[in-house]
Structures are given as structure tokens and as C-alpha cells.
Short mmCIF file of C-alpha atoms and ligand atoms in Angstrom, two decimals:
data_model
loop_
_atom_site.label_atom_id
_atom_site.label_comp_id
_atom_site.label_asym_id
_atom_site.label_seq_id
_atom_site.Cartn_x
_atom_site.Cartn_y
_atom_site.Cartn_z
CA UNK A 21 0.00 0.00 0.00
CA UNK A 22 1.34 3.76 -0.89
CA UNK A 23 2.38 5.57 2.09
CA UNK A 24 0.88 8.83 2.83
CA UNK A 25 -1.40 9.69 -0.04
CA UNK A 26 -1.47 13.49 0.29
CA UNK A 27 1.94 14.18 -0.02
CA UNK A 28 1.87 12.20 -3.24
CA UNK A 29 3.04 13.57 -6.80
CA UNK A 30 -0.09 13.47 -9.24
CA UNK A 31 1.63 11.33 -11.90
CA UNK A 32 3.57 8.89 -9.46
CA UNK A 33 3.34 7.37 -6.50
CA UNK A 34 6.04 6.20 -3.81
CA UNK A 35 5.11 2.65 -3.07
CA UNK A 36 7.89 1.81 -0.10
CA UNK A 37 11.04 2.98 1.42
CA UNK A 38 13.40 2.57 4.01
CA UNK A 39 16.57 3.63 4.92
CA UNK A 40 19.10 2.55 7.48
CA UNK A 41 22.88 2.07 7.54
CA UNK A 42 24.26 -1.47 6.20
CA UNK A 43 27.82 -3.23 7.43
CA UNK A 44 27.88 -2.48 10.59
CA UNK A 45 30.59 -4.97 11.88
CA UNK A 46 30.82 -5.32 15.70
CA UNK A 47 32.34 -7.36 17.65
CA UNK A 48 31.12 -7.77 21.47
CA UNK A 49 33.13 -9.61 24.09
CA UNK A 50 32.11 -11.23 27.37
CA UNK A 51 34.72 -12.14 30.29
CA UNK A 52 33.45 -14.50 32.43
CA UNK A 53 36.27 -15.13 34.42
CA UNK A 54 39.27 -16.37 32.33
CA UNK A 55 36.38 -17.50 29.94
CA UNK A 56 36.13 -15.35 27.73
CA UNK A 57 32.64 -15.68 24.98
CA UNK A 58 32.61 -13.73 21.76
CA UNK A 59 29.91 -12.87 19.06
CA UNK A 60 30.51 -11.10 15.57
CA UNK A 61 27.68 -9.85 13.70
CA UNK A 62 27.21 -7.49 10.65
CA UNK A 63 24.30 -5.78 11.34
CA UNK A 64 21.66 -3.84 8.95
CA UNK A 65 19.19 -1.24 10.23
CA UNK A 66 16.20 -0.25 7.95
CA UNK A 67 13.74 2.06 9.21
CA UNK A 68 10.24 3.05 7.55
CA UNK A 69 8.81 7.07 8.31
CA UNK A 70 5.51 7.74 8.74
CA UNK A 71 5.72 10.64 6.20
CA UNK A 72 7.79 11.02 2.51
CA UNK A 73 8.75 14.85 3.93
CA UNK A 74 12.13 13.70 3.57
CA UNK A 75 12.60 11.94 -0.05
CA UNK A 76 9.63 14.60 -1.52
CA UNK A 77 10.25 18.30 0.52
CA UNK A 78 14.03 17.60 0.94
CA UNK A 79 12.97 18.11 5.11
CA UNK A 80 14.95 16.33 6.79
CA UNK A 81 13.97 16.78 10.59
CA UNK A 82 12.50 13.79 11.11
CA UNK A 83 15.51 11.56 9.50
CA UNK A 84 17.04 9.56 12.40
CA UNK A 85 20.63 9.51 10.64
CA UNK A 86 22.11 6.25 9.64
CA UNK A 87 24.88 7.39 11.52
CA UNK A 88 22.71 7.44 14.50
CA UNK A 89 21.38 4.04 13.87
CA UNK A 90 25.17 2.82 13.59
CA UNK A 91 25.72 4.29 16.94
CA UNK A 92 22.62 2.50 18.26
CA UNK A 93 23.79 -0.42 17.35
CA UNK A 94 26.88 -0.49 19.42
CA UNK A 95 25.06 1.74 22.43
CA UNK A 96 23.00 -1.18 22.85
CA UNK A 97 25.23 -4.48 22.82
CA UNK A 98 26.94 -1.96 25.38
CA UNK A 99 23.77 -1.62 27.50
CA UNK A 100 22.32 -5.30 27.38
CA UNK A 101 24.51 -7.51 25.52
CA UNK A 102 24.47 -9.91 22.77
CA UNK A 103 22.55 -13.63 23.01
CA UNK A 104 21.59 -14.43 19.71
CA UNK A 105 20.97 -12.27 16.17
CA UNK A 106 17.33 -12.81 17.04
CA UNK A 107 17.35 -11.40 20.29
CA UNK A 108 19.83 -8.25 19.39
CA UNK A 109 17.61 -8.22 16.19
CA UNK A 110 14.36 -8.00 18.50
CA UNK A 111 16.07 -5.23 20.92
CA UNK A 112 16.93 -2.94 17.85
CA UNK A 113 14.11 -2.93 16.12
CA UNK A 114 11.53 -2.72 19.39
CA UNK A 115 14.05 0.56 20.63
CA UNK A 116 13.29 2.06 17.07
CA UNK A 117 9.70 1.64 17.32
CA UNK A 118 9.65 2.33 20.96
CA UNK A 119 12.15 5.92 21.11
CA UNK A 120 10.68 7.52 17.71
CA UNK A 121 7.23 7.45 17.47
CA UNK A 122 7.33 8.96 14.11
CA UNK A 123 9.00 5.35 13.15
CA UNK A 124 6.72 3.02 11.26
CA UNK A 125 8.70 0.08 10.56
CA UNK A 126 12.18 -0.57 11.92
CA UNK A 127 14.25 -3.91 9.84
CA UNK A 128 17.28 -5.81 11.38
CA UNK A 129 19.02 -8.64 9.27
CA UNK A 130 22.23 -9.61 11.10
CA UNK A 131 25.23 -12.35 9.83
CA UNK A 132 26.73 -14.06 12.24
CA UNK A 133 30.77 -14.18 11.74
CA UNK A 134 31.41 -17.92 13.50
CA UNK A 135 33.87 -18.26 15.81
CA UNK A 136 34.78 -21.68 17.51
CA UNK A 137 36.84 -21.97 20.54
CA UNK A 138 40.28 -23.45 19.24
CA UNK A 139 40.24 -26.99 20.52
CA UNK A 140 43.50 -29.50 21.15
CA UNK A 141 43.50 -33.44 21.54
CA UNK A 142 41.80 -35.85 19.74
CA UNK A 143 38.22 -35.78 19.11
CA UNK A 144 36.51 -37.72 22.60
CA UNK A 145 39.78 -35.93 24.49
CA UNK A 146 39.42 -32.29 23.04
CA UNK A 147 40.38 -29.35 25.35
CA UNK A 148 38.47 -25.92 25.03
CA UNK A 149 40.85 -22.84 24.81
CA UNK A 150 39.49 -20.04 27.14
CA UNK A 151 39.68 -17.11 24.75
CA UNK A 152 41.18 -18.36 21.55
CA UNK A 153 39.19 -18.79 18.65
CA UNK A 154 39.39 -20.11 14.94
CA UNK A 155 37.72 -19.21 12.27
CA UNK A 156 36.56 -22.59 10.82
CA UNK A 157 32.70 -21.82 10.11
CA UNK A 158 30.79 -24.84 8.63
CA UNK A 159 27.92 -22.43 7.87
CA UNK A 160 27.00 -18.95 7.69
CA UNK A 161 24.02 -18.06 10.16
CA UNK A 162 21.88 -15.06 9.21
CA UNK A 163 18.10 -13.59 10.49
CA UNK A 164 15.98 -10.92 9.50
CA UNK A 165 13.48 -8.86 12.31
CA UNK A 166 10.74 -7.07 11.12
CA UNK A 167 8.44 -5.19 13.65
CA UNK A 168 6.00 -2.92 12.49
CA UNK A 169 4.42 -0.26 14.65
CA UNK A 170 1.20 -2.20 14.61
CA UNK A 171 2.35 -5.82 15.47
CA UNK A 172 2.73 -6.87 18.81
CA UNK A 173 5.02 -9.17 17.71
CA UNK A 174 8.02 -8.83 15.24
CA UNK A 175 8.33 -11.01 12.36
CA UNK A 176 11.35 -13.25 12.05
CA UNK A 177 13.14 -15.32 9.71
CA UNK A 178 16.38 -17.13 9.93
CA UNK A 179 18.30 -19.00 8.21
CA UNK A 180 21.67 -21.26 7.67
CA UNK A 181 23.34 -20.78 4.27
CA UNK A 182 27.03 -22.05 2.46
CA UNK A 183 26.52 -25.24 4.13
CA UNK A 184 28.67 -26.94 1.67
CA UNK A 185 28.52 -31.43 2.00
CA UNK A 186 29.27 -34.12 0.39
CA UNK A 187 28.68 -38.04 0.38
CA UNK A 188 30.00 -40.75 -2.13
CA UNK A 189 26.95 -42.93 -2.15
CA UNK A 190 23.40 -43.54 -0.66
CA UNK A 191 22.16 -40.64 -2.79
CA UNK A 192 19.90 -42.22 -6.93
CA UNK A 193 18.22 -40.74 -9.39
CA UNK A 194 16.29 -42.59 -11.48
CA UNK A 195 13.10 -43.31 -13.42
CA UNK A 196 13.19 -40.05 -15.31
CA UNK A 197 11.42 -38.55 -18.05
CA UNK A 198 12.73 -41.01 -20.51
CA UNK A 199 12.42 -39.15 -23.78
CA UNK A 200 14.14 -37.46 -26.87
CA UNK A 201 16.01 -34.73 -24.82
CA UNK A 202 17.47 -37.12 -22.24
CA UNK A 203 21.18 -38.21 -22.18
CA UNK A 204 21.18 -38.57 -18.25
CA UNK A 205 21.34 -42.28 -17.35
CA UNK A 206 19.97 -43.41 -14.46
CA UNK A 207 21.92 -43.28 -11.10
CA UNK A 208 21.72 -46.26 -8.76
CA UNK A 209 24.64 -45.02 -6.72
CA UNK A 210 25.88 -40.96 -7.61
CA UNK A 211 27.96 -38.72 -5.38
CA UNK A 212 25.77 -36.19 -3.95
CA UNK A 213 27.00 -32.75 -3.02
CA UNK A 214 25.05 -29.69 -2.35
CA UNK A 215 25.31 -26.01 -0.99
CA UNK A 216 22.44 -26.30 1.49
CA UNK A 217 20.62 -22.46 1.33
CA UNK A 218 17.80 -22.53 3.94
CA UNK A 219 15.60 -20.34 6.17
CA UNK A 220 12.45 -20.42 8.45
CA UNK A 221 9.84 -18.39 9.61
CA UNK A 222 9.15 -18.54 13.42
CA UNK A 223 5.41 -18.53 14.92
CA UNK A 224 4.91 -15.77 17.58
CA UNK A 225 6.28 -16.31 20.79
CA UNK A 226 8.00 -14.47 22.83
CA UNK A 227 10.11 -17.49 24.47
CA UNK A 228 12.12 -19.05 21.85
CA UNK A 229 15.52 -20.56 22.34
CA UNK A 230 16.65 -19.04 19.64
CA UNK A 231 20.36 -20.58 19.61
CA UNK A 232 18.82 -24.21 20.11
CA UNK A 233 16.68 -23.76 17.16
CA UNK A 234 18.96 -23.06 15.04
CA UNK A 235 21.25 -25.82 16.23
CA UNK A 236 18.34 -28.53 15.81
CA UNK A 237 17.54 -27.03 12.05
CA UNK A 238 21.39 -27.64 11.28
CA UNK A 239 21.42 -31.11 13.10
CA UNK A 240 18.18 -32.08 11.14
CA UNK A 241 19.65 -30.98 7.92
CA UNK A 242 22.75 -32.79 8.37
CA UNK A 243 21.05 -35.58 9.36
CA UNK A 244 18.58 -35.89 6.53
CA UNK A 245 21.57 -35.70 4.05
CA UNK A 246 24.42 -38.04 5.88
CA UNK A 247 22.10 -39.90 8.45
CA UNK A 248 23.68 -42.92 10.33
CA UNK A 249 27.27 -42.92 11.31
CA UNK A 250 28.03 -46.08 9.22
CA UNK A 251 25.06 -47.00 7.61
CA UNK A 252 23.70 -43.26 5.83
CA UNK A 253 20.28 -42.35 4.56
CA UNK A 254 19.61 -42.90 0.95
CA UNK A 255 18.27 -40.13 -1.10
CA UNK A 256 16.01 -40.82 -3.90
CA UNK A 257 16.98 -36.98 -5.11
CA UNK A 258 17.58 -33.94 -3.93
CA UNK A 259 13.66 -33.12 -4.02
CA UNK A 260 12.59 -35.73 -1.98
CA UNK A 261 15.90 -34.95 0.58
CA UNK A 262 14.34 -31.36 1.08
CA UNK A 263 11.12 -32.62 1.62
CA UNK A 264 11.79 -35.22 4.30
CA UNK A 265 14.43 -32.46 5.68
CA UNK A 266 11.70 -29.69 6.24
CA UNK A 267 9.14 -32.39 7.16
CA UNK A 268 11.46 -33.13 10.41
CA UNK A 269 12.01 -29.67 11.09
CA UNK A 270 8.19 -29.17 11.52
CA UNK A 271 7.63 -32.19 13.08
CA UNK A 272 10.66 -31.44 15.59
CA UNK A 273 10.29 -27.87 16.24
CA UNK A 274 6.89 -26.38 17.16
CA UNK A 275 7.91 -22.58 17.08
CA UNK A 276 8.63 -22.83 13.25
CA UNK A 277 6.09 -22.25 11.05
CA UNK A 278 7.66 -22.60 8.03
CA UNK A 279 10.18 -23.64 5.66
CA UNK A 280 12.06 -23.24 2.51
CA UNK A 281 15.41 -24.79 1.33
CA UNK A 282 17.19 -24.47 -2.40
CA UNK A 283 20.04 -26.78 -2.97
CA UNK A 284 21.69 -26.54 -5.74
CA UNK A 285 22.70 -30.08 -7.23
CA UNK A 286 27.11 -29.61 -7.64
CA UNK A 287 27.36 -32.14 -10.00
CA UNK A 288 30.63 -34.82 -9.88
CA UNK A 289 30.91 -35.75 -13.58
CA UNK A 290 32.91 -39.61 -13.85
CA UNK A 291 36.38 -38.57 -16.03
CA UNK A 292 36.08 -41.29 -19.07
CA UNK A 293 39.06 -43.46 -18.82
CA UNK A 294 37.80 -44.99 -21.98
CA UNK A 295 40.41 -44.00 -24.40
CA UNK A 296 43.05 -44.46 -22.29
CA UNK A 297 42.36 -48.40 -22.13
CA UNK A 298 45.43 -49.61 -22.52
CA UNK A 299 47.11 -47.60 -19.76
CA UNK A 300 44.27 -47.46 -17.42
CA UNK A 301 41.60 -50.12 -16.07
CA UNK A 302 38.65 -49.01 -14.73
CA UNK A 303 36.34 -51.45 -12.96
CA UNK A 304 35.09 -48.65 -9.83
CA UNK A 305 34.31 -45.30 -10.56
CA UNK A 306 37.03 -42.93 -8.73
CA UNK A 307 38.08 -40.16 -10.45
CA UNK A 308 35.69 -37.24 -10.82
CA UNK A 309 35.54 -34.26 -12.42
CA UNK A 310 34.29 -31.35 -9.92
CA UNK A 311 31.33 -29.02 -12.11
CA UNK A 312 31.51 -25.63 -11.26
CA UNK A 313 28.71 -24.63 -13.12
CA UNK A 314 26.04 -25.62 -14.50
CA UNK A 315 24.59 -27.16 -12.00
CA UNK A 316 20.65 -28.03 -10.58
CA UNK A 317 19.10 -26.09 -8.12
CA UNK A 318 16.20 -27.65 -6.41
CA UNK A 319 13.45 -25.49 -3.77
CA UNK A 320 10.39 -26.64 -1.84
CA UNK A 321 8.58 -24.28 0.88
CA UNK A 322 6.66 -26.35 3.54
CA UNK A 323 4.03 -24.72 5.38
CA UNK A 324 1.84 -26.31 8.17
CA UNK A 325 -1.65 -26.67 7.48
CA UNK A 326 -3.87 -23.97 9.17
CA UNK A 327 -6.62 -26.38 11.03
CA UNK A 328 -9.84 -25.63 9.87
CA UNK A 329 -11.68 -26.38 13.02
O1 LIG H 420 18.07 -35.27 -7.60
C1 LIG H 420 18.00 -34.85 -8.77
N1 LIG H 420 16.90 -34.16 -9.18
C2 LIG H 420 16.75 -33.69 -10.45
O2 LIG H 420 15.71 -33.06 -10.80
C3 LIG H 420 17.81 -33.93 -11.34
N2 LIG H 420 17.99 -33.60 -12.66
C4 LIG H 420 19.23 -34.08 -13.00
O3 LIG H 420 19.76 -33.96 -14.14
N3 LIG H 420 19.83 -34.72 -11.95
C5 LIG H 420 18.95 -34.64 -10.90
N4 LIG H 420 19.03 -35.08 -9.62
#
């Protein structure tokens, strides 16, 4: 809907905006002892006016500067901390809404820089380091917060993305469209590799444990594509891997609502040994060629049904 009809232009009409200040790295620290916690976020701040005074009358006193809202950012990790990108996401945008009542809309999307504790000794023996930390991320983990003045609640979405895995069987694809334009034979036993892209909308509630949801969405993921230590998970393809991946989110976690995943499909072409027969036997598949590009890219959104009752 067009903001603030009377100030409109007859010919045109300003349908949104927003305005905020974007890469805003910070870094906040916590000493608990000789245990010492970090979080690094890049933060972007979006806010939403109540009037267009400022992009149609060149006024600018209601513009809270995106210097100001880059300050903010840092005054308030000061003030109360940092738990999760939802929470700090949730403080931002409510102080927007709450200090400037001229505010209509106030966004926060934060990326989360990971840090892990650096670790020594073998896997089941591993020692935590008290305040050293390596930057060995297995995923990138992102949200968006979106409170309008109206909502008593604020929207949010989050997500895990550049999940990068592999695994060298338990993954077919067959029984195709069989037809004129196909070359693809069918795959009993394929390498399967993907770049898992995914995010979810949570239900209202204030309460959520944020940081545990978003480790049981990247457990379920994993799961669904490696599954058993020794024994794996087949995949009949990558569509029916999202499906029963977004399936057990629902089905584990109550405060999501929804769902959506793309994976692209990074293909691991077989090099033909062929004409090199004489040099070269080839009874196993073993030496692949990595595809860049092209490759497939597969997405399913799973909502749960509203009850009709
Ligand atoms: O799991 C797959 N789904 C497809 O739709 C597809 N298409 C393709 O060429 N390979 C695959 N693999």
C-alpha cells in the first residue's frame, strides 16, 4: 500500500522505502572469568517514516541519521549484551519503534561471523581454549526482524546458508522422463553434493531458544543428508531430501512455522578413462571431475496446514 497519499506527486506514486545504515561490523566480548565468549555480527538497520517529507520536501527533521542508527547499534550491545541475532535483532528494532514514534517500521538482518573456541586433543579428548578462537565456520548463520508499529510481535526469519557437504553414495536418481532430450542415465549409486541455502519463519512467541533452534535445524539438515554414522540415509533426489528435511524440522520444532530450502545439485561428472584403455583399467568409478557450473538447483517451501476447526 502507498504511504501517505497526500503528499503524493499526481503522476507517481512512492510505493515503499526505508533507509538505514548497512555493514555495521561489531564485535562484542564477554569475560566471564578467564572464559572469555565472543559474538561477531554485521548488522543492517532499515527504518520506515511515517511521512515522505524527507525523499519529496528535501525536510529532513525527522531523518534519524544512519549514523545514529550505527551508533545505536553499538550503544546497545553496550547496555544489554548480545545472546543471539534474534534477540539483538528483537532489541533494535523494538528501541526504534519504541524511542521515535514517528517510526513506522524498523528492519534488522544480522550475519553471524562464526567463531569456535580453538580446541587441542583428539576428538573424545578435546580441550576448550578459554579465549582463543578459529575461524573454521561450517555455515554462515543469518536472520531478519521485522516489527511494524502495529504488530505486537516482530516477524522473524532465519536461516543457515554455504553449508557446503558431500557423500560418495546412498544418494539415486532414477526413473526419469525417458524421452528425446534425455542423455542422463539413471543413477543407482551418484555422489551427492550440495550447498544447502535454507531459512524459516518462526510462529509468535516471545520465548524461543533461539540458539537451540537453530542448532536442531542444522542437526536435522545434516542428518537428513548423511544420516547414520556407518550406515547413511539414501536419497532418492535432492527433491525428496528437502522434503523429508523440512518435514522433520516441523515435526521437531513447534515454534517454526515454516520452511524453505534451495540446494543446488554440484554435479561430480565420472572422467572417461575410456580411451586411455590400454594404460588405465577401470572397474570402480574414482576419479571425478568437480562441475563448477552448471549445476541443478532444487526449492520446496513447507508450510503447516492452518486447522480448519
Ligand atoms: O536429484 C535430482 N533431481 C533432479 O531433478 C535432477 N535432474 C538431474 O539432471 N539430476 C537430478 N538429480
Amino acid at each position: 500500500m502507498p504511504i501517505n497519499n497526500q503528499m503524493q506527486d499526481s503522476k507517481f506514486v512512492i510505493d515503499k522505502t526505508n533507509y538505514g545504515k548497512t555493514g555495521v561490523k561489531i564485535l562484542h566480548l564477554v569475560r566471564n572469568g578467564l572464559v572469555h565468549t565472543v559474538k561477531e555480527y554485521e548488522v543492517t538497520t532499515l527504518l520506515t517514516l511515517d511521512t515522505l517529507k524527507d525523499f519529496m520536501q528535501a525536510d529532513n527533521s525527522d531523518i534519524i541519521a544512519t549514523d545514529s542508527q550505527k551508533n545505536t547499534v553499538y550503544i546497545l550491545a553496550k547496555k544489554y549484551g548480545i545472546k543471539s541475532p534474534e534477540d539483538f535483532g528483537i532489541l533494535l528494532s523494538s528501541h526504534f519503534i519504541t524511542k521515535y514514534a514517528h517510526v513506522t517500521k524498523a528492519v534488522v538482518n544480522i550475519q553471524e561471523v562464526m567463531w569456535n573456541r580453538v580446541s587441542y586433543g583428539d576428538h573424545a579428548n578435546s580441550k576448550l581454549h578459554n579465549h582463543a578462537f578459529i575461524h573454521t565456520p561450517i555455515c554462515t548463520r543469518i536472520t531478519n526482524v521485522v516489527l511494524n508499529r502495529e504488530d505486537k510481535y516482530p516477524s522473524i526469519s532465519s536461516g543457515i546458508k554455504d553449508l557446503r557437504v558431500l557423500k560418495t553414495t546412498q544418494s539415486s536418481f532414477m526413473n526419469f522422463v525417458n524421452d528425446e532430450y534425455r542423455s542422463l542415465p539413471d543413477a543407482d549409486d551418484r555422489i551427492f553434493s550440495t550447498i544447502v541455502d535454507c531459512s524459516w519463519i518462526y510462529s509468535p512467541n516471545p520465548n524461543v531458544d533461539f540458539c537451540k533452534v537453530f542448532d536442531s535445524v542444522k542437526n536435522s539438515i545434516i542428518f537428513n543428508f548423511a544420516g547414520d554414522l556407518e550406515k547413511g540415509i539414501a536419497s532418492a533426489s535432492v527433491q525428496n531430501t528437502i522434503y523429508i528435511t523440512e518435514k522433520d524440522v516441523l515435526e521437531k520444532i513447534k515454534d517454526i512455522k515454516s520452511i524453505e530450502m534451495t540446494l543446488p545439485n554440484k554435479h561430480y561428472i565420472n572422467f572417461n578413462f575410456a580411451p586411455f584403455k590400454s594404460i588405465v583399467y577401470d572397474d570402480e568409478q574414482t576419479v571425478f571431475i568437480p562441475l563448477d557450473k552448471p549445476s541443478g538447483v532444487i526449492y520446496a517451501k513447507l508450510d503447516r496446514k492452518i486447522s480448519k476447526l
